[in-house]
Structure formats: structure tokens, C-alpha cells
mmCIF file of N, CA and C in Angstrom:
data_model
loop_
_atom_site.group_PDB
_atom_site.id
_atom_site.type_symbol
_atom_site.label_atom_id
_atom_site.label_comp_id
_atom_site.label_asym_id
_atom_site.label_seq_id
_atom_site.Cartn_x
_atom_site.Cartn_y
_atom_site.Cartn_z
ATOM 1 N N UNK A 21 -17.708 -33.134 35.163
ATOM 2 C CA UNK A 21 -17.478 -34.090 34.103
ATOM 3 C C UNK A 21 -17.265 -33.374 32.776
ATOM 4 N N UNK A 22 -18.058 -32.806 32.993
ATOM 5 C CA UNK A 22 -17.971 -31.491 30.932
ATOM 6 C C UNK A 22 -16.538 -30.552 31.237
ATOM 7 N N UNK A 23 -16.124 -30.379 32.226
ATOM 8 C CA UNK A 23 -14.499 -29.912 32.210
ATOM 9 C C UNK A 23 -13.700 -30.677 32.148
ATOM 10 N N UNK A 24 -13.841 -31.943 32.467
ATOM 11 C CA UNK A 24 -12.684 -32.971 32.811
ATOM 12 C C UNK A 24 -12.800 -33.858 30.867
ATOM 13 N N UNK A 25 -14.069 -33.868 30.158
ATOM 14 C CA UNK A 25 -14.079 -33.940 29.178
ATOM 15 C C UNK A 25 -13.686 -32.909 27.541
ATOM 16 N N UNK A 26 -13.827 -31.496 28.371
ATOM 17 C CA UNK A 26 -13.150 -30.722 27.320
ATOM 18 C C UNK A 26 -11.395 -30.642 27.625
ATOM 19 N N UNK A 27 -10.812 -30.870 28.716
ATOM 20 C CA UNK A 27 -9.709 -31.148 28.800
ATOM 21 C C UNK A 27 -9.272 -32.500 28.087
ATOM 22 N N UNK A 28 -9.893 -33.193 28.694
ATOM 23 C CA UNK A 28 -9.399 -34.292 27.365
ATOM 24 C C UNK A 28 -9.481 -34.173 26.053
ATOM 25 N N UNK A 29 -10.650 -33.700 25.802
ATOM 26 C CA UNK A 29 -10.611 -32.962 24.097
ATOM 27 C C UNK A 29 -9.406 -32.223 23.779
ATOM 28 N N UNK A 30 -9.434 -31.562 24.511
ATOM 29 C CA UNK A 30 -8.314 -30.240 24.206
ATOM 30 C C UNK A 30 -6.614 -30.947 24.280
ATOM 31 N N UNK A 31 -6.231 -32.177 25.156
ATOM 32 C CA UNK A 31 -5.034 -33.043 25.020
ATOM 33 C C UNK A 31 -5.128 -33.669 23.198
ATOM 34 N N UNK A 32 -6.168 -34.405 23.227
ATOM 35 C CA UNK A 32 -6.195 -35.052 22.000
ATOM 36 C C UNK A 32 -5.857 -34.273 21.251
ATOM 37 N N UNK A 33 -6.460 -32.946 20.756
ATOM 38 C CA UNK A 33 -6.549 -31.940 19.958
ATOM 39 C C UNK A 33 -5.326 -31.678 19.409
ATOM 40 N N UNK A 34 -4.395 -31.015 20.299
ATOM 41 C CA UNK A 34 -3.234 -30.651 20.387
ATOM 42 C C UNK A 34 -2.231 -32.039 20.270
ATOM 43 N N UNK A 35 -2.157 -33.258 20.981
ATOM 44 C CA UNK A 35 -1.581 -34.215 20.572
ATOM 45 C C UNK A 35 -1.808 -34.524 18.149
ATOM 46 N N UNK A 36 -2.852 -34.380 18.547
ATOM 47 C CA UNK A 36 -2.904 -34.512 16.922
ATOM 48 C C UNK A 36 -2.287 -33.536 16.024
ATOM 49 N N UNK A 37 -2.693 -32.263 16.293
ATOM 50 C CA UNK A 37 -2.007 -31.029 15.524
ATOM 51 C C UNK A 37 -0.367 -31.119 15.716
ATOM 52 N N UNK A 38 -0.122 -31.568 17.167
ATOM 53 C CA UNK A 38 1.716 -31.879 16.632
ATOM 54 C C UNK A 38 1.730 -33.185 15.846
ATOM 55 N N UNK A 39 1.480 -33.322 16.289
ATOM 56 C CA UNK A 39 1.508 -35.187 15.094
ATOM 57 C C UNK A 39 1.409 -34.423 13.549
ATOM 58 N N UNK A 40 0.751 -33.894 13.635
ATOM 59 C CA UNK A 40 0.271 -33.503 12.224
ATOM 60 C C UNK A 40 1.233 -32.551 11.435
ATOM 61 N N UNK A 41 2.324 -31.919 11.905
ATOM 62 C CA UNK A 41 3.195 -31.387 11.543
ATOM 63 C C UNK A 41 4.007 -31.967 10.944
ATOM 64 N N UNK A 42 4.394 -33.007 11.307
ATOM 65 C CA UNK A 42 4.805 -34.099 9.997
ATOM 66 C C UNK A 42 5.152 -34.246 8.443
ATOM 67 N N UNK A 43 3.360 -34.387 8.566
ATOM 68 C CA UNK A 43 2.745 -34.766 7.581
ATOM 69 C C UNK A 43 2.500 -33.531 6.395
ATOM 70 N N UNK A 44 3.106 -32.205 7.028
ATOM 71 C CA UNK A 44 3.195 -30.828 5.351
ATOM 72 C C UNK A 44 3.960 -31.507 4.786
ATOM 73 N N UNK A 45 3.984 -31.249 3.846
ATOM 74 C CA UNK A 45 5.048 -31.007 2.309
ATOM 75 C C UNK A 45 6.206 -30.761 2.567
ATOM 76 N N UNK A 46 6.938 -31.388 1.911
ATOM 77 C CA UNK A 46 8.516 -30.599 1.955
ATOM 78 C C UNK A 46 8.588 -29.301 1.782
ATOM 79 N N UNK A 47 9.363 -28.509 2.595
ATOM 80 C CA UNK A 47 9.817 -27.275 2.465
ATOM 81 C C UNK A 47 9.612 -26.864 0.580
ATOM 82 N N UNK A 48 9.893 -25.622 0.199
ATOM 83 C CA UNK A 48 9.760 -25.090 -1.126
ATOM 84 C C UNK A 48 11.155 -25.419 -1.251
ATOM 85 N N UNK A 49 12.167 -24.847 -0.438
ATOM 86 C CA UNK A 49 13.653 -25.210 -0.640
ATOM 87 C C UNK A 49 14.255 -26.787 -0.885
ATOM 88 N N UNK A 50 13.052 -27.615 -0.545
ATOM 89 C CA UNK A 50 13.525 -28.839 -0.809
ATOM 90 C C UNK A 50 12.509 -29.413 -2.216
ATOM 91 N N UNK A 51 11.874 -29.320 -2.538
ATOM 92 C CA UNK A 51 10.645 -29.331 -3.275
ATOM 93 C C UNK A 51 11.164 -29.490 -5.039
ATOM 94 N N UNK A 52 10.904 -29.752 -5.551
ATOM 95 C CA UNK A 52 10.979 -29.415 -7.035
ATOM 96 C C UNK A 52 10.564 -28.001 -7.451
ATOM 97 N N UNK A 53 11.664 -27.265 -8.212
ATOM 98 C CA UNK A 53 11.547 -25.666 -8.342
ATOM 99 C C UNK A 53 10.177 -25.344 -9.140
ATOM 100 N N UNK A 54 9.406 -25.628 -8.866
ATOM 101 C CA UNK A 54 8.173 -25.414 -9.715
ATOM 102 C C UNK A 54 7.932 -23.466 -9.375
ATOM 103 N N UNK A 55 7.702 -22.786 -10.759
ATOM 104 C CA UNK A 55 7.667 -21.177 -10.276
ATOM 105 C C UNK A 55 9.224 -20.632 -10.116
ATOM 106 N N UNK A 56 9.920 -21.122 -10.383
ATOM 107 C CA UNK A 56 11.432 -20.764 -10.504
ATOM 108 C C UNK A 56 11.869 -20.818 -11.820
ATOM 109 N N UNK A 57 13.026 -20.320 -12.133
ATOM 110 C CA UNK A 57 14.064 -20.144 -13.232
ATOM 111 C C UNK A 57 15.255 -20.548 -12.463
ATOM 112 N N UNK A 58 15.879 -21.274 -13.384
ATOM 113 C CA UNK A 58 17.134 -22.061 -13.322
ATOM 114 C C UNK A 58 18.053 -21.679 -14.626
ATOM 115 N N UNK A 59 19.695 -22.061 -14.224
ATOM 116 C CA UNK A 59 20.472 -21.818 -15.324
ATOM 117 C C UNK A 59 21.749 -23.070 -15.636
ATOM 118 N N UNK A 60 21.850 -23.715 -16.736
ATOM 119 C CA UNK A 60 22.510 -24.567 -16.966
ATOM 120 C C UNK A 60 23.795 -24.283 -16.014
ATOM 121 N N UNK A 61 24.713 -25.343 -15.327
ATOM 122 C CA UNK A 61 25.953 -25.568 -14.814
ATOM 123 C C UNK A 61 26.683 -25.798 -16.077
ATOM 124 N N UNK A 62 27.219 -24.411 -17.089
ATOM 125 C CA UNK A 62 28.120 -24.556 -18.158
ATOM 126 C C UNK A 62 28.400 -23.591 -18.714
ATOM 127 N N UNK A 63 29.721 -23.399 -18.989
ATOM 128 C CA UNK A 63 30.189 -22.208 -19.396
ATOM 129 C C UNK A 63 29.716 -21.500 -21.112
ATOM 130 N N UNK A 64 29.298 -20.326 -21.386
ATOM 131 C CA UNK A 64 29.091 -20.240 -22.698
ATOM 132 C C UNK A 64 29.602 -20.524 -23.423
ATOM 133 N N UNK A 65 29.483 -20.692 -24.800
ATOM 134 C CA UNK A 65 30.078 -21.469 -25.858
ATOM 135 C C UNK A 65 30.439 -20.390 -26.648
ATOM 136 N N UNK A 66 31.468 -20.585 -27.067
ATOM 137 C CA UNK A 66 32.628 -19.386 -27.995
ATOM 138 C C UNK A 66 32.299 -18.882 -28.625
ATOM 139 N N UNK A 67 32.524 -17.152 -28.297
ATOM 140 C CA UNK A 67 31.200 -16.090 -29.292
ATOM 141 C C UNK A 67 30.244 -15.906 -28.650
ATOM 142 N N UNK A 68 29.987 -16.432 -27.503
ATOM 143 C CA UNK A 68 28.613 -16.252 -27.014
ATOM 144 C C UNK A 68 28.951 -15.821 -25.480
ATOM 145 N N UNK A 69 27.565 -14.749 -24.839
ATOM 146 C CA UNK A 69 27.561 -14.503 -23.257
ATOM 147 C C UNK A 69 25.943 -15.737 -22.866
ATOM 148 N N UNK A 70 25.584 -16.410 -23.725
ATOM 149 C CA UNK A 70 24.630 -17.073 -23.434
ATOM 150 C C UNK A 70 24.678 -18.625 -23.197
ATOM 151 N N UNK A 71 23.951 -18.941 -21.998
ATOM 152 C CA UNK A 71 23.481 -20.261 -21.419
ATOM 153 C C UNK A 71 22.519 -20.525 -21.342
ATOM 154 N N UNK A 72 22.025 -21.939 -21.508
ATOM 155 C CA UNK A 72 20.269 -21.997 -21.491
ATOM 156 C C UNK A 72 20.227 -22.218 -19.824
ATOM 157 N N UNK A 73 18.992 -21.627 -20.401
ATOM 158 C CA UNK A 73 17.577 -21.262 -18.992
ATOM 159 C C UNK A 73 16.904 -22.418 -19.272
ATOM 160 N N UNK A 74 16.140 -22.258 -18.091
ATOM 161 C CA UNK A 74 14.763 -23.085 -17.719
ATOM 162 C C UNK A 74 13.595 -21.762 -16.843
ATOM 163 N N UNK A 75 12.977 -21.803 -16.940
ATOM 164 C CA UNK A 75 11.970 -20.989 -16.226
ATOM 165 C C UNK A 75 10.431 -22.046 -16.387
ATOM 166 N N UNK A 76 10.704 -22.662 -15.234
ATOM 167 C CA UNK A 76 8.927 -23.683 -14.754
ATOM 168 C C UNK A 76 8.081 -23.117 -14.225
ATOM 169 N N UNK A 77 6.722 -22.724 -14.950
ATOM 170 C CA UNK A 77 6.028 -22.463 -14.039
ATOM 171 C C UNK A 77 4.951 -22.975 -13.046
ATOM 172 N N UNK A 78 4.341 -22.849 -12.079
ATOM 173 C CA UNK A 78 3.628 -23.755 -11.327
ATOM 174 C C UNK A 78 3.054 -25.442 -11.535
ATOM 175 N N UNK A 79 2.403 -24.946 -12.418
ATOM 176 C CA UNK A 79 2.195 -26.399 -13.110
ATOM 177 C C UNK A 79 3.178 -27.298 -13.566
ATOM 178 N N UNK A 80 4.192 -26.937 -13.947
ATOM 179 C CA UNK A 80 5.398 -27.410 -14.938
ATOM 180 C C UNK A 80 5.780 -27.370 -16.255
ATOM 181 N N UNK A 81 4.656 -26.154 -16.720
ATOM 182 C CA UNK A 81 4.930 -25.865 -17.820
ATOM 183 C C UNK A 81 6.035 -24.569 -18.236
ATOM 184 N N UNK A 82 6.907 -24.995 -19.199
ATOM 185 C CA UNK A 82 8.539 -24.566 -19.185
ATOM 186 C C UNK A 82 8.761 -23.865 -20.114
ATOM 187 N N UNK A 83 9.658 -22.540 -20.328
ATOM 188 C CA UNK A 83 10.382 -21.803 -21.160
ATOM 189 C C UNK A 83 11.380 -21.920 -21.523
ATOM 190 N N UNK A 84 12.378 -22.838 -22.373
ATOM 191 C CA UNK A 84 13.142 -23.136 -22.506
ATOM 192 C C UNK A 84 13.916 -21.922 -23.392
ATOM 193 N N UNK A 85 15.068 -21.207 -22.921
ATOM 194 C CA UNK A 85 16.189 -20.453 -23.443
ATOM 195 C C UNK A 85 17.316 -20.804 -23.724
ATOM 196 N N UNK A 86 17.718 -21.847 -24.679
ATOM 197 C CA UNK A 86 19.233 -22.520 -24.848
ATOM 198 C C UNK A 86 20.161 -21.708 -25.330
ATOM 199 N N UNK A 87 21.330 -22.535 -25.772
ATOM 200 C CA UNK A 87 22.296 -21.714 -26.634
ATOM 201 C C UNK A 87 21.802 -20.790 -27.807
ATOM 202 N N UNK A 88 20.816 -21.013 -28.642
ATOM 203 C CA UNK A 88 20.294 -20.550 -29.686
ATOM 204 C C UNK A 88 18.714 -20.410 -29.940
ATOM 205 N N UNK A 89 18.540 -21.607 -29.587
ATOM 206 C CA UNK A 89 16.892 -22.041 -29.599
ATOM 207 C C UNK A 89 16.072 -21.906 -28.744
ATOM 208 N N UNK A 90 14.901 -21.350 -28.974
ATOM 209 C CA UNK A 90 13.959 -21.210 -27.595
ATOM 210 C C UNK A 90 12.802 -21.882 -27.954
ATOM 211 N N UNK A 91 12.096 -22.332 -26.381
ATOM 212 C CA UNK A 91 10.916 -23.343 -26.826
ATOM 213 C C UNK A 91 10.208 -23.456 -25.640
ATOM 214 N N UNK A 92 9.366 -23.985 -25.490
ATOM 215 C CA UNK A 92 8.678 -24.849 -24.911
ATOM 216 C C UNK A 92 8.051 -26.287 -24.233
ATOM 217 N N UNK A 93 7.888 -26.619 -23.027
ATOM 218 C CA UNK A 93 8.209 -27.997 -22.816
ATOM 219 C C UNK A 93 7.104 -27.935 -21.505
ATOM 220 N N UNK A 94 7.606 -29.420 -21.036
ATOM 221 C CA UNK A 94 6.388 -29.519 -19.621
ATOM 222 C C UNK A 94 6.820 -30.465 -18.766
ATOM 223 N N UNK A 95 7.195 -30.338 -17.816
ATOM 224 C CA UNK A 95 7.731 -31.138 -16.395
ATOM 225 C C UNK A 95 6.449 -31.663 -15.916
ATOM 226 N N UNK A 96 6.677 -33.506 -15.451
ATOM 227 C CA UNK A 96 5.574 -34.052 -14.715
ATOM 228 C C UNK A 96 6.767 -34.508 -13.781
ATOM 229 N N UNK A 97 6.285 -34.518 -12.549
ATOM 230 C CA UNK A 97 7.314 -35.195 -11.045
ATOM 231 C C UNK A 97 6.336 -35.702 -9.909
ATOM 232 N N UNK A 98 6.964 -36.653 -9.653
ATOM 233 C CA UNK A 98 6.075 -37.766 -8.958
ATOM 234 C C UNK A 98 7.147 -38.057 -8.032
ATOM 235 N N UNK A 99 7.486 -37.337 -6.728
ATOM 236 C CA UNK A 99 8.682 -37.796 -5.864
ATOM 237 C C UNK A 99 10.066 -37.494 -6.455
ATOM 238 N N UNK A 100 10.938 -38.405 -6.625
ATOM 239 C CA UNK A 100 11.984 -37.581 -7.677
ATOM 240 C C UNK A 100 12.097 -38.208 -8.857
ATOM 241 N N UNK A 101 11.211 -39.000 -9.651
ATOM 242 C CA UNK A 101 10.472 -39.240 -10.760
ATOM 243 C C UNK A 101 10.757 -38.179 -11.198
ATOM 244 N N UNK A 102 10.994 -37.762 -12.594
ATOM 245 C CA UNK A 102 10.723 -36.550 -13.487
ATOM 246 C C UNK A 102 10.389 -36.628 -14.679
ATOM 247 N N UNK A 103 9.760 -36.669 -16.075
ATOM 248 C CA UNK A 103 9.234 -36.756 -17.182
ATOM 249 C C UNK A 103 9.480 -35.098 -17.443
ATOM 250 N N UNK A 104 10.276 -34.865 -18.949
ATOM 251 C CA UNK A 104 10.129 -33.405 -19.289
ATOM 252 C C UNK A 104 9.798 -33.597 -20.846
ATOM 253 N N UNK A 105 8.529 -33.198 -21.335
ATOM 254 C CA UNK A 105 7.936 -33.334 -22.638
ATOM 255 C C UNK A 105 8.715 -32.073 -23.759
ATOM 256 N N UNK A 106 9.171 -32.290 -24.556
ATOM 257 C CA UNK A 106 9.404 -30.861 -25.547
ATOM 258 C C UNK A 106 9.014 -30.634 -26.319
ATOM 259 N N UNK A 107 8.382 -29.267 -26.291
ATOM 260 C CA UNK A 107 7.388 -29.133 -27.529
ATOM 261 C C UNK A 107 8.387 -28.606 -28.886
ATOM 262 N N UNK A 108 8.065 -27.847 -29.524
ATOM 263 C CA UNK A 108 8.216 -27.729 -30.673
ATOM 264 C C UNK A 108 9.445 -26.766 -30.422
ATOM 265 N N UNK A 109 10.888 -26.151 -30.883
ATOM 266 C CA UNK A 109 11.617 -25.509 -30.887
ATOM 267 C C UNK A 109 12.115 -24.457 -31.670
ATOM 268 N N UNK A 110 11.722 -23.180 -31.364
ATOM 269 C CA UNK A 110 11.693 -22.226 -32.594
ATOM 270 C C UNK A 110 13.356 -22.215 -33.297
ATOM 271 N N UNK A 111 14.014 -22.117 -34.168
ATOM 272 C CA UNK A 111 14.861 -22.843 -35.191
ATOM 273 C C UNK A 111 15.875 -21.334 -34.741
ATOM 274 N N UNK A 112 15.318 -20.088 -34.773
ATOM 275 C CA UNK A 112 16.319 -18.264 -35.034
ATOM 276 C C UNK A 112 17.122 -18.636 -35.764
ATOM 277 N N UNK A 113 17.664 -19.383 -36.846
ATOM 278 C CA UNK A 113 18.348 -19.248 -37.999
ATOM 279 C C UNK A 113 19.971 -19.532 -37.218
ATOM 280 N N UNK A 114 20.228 -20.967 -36.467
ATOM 281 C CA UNK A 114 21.258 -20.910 -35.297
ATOM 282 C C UNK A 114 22.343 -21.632 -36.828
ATOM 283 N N UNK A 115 23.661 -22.002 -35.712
ATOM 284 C CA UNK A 115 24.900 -21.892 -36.462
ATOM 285 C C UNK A 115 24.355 -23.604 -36.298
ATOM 286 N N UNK A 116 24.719 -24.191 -37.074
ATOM 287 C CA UNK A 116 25.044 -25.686 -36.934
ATOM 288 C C UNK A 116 25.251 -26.519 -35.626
ATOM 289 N N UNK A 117 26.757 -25.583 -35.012
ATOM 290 C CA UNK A 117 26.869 -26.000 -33.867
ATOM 291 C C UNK A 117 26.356 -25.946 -32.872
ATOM 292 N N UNK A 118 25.591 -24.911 -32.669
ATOM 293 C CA UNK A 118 24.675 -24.365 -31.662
ATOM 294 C C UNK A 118 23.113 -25.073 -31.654
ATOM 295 N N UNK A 119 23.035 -25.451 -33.028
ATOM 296 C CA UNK A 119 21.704 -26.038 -33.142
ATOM 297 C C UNK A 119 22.170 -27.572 -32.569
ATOM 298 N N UNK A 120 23.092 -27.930 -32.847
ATOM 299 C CA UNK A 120 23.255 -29.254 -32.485
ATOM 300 C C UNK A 120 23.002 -29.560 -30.672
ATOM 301 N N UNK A 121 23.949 -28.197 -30.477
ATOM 302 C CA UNK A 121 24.071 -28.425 -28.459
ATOM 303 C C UNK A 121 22.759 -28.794 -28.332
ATOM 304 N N UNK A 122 21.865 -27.569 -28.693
ATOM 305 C CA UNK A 122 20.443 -27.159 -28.425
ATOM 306 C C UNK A 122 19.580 -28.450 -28.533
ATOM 307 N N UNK A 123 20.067 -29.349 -29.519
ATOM 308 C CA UNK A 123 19.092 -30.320 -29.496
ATOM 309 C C UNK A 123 19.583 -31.654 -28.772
ATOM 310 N N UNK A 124 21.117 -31.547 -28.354
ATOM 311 C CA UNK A 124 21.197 -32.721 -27.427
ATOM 312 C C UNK A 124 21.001 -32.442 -26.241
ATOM 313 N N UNK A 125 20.922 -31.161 -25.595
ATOM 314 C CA UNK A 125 20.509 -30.935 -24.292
ATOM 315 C C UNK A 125 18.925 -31.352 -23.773
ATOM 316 N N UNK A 126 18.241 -30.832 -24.769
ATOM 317 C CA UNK A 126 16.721 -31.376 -25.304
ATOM 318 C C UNK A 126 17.035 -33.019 -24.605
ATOM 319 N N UNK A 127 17.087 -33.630 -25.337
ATOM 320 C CA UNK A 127 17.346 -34.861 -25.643
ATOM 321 C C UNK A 127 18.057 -35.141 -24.200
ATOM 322 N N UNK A 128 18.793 -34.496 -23.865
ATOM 323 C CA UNK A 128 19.591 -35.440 -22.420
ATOM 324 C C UNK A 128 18.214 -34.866 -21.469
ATOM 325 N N UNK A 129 17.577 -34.103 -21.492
ATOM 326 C CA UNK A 129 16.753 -33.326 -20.638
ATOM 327 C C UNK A 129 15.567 -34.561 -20.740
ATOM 328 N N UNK A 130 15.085 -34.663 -21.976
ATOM 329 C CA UNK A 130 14.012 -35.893 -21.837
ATOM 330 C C UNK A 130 14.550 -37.075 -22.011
ATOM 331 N N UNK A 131 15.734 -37.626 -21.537
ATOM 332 C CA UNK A 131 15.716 -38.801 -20.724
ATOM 333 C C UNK A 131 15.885 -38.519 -19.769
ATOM 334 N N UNK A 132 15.924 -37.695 -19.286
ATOM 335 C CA UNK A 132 15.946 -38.018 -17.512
ATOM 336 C C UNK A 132 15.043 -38.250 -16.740
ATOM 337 N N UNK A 133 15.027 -39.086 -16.129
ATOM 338 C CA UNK A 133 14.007 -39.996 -15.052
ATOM 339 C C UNK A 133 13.898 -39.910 -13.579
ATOM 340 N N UNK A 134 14.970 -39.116 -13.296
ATOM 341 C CA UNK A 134 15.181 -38.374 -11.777
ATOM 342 C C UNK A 134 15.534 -37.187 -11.693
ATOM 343 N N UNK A 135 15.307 -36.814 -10.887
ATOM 344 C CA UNK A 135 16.134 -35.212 -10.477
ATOM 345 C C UNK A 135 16.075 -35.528 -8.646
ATOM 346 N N UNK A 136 17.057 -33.827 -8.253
ATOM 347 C CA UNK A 136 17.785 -34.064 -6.625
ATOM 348 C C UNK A 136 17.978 -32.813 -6.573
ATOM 349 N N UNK A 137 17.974 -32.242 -5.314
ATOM 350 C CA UNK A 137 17.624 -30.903 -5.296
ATOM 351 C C UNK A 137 18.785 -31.101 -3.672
ATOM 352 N N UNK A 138 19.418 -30.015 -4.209
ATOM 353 C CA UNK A 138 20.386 -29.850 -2.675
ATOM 354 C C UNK A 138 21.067 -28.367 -2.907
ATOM 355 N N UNK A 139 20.552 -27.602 -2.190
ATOM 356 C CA UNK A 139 20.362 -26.267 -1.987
ATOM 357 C C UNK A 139 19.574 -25.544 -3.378
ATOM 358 N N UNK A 140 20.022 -24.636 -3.718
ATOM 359 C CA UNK A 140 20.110 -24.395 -5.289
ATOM 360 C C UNK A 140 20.332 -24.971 -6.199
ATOM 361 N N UNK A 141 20.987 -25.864 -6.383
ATOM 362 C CA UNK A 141 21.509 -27.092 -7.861
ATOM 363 C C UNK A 141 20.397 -27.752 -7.523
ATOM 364 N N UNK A 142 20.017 -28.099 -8.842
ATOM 365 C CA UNK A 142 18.787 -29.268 -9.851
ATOM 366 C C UNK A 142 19.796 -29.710 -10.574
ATOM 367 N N UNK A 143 19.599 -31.322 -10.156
ATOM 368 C CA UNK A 143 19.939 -32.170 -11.008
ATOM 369 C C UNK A 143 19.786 -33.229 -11.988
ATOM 370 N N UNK A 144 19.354 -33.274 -12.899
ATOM 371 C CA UNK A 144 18.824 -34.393 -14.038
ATOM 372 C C UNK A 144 19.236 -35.217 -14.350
ATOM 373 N N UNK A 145 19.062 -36.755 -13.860
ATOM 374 C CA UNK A 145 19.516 -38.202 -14.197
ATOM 375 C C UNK A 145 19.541 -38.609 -14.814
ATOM 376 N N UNK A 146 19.844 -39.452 -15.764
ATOM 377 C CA UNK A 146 19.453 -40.258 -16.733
ATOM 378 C C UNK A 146 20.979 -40.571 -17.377
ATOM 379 N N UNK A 147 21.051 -40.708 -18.703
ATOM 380 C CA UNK A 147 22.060 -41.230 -19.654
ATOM 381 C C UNK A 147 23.155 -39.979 -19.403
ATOM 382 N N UNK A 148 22.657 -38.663 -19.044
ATOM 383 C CA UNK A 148 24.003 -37.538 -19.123
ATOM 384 C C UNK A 148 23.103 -37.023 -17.823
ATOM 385 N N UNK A 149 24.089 -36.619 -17.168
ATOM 386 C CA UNK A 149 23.784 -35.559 -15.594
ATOM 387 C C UNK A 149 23.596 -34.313 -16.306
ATOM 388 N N UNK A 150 22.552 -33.362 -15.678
ATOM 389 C CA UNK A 150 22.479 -32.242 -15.944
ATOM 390 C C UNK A 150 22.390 -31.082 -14.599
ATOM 391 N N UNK A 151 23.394 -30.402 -14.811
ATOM 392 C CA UNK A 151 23.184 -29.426 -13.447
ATOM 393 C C UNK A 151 22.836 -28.278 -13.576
ATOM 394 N N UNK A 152 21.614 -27.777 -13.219
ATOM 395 C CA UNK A 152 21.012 -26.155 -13.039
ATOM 396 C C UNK A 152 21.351 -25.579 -12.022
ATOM 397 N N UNK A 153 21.837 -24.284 -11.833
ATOM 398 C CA UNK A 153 21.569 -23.605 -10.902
ATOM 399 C C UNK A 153 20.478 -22.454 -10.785
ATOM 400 N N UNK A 154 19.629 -22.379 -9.473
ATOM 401 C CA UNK A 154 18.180 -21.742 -9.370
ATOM 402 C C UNK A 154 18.934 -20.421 -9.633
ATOM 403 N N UNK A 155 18.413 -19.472 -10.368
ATOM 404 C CA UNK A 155 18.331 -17.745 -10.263
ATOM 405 C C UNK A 155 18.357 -17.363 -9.205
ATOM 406 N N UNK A 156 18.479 -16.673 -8.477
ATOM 407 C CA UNK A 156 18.490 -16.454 -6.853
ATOM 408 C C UNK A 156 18.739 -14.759 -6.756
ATOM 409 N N UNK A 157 19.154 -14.239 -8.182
ATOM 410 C CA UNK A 157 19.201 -12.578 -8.093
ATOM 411 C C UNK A 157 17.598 -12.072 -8.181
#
């Protein structure tokens, strides 16, 4: 009886642990890049070899590297929910125009209310699409 009962233990056991495979997390490749650096989908702006970055780290707290301006910010994601807070933006004495990009990207970045992840490209929803591509060198 105590063999014919640890065999049944041992079915259940194993019936559950595959069941339970399921139930991980999405892959990292499917996941929100949390611990990654990303780079705007856009060509530099005239005079310039520079595009803004993103670099998130675990938590979701962010390094923002734009056309001119660099800063700080904070990603909350809840499924593909996204909230991105911006903190304060250090000014480097930018051209007009550059300050301007810098602050509507900001601005299209915190309205966005979704993001979508399909391979490498991050994408940001809202009033303007925004496309990153992950660093991968």
C-alpha cells in the first residue's frame, strides 16, 4: 500500500510541475526591457551623430539621453499598461531646436499608456507612436 501510495504521489507531483510550467513569466525577450538600453527609431537631426537613449533599470528607473538634454525619469507597467514619470531635465545650454525635440519627445513619452514588444522594437502608444530599438551590441 505505501508503494502504490508514493506512486500516486509521485503522478500527482509531476502532473502538477507540468501544469505549472505555464504559469512562469513571460520570457525576458517578451517582457518589458526592464535592465536594458534602447535607442529612438530616428534619424539624427542636422549637425548631429546623436539620438536619444533610454537605459531602464530593473526597477524602472530611467536615464534619459536625447537630442541635447539628459535626465531622468521612471517607468511603472502593469501588463502593457505603461506610466513614464519625468523628472527634472538638465538644460547643457541646447539650440532652441533641439530643446524643443527634447521636450516633445518627453511629452509624447508621458502620454503613453501602452507599449508592445516584438523582437527588439519597444513601442509607445498614446497621442504619437514611439519606436525604440533595444541595444543588442
Amino acid at each position: 500500500m505505501a508503494a502504490r501510495f508514493g506512486f500516486r504521489f509521485g503522478v500527482i507531483a509531476a502532473a502538477a510541475a507540468i501544469g505549472s510550467v505555464g504559469a512562469w513569466p513571460a520570457s525576458a525577450q517578451d517582457g518589458f526591457p526592464f535592465g536594458l538600453e534602447m535607442t529612438l527609431d530616428a534619424p539624427p537631426q542636422p549637425g548631429s551623430k546623436r539620438v536619444p537613449s533610454l537605459d531602464i533599470g530593473e526597477s524602472g528607473e530611467t536615464r534619459l539621453e536625447l537630442w541635447c538634454k539628459g535626465g531622468k525619469g521612471q517607468f511603472s507597467v502593469a501588463g502593457n499598461t505603461v506610466i513614464f514619470a519625468a523628472g527634472p531635465l538638465e538644460d547643457r545650454s541646447c539650440p532652441p531646436e533641439k530643446a524643443k525635440a527634447d521636450d516633445d519627445l518627453v511629452a509624447a513619452l508621458s502620454a503613453a499608456g501602452t507599449w508592445e514588444r516584438q523582437g527588439d522594437e519597444i513601442s509607445f502608444d498614446g497621442p504619437t507612436r514611439l519606436r525604440f530599438h533595444l541595444n543588442t551590441n
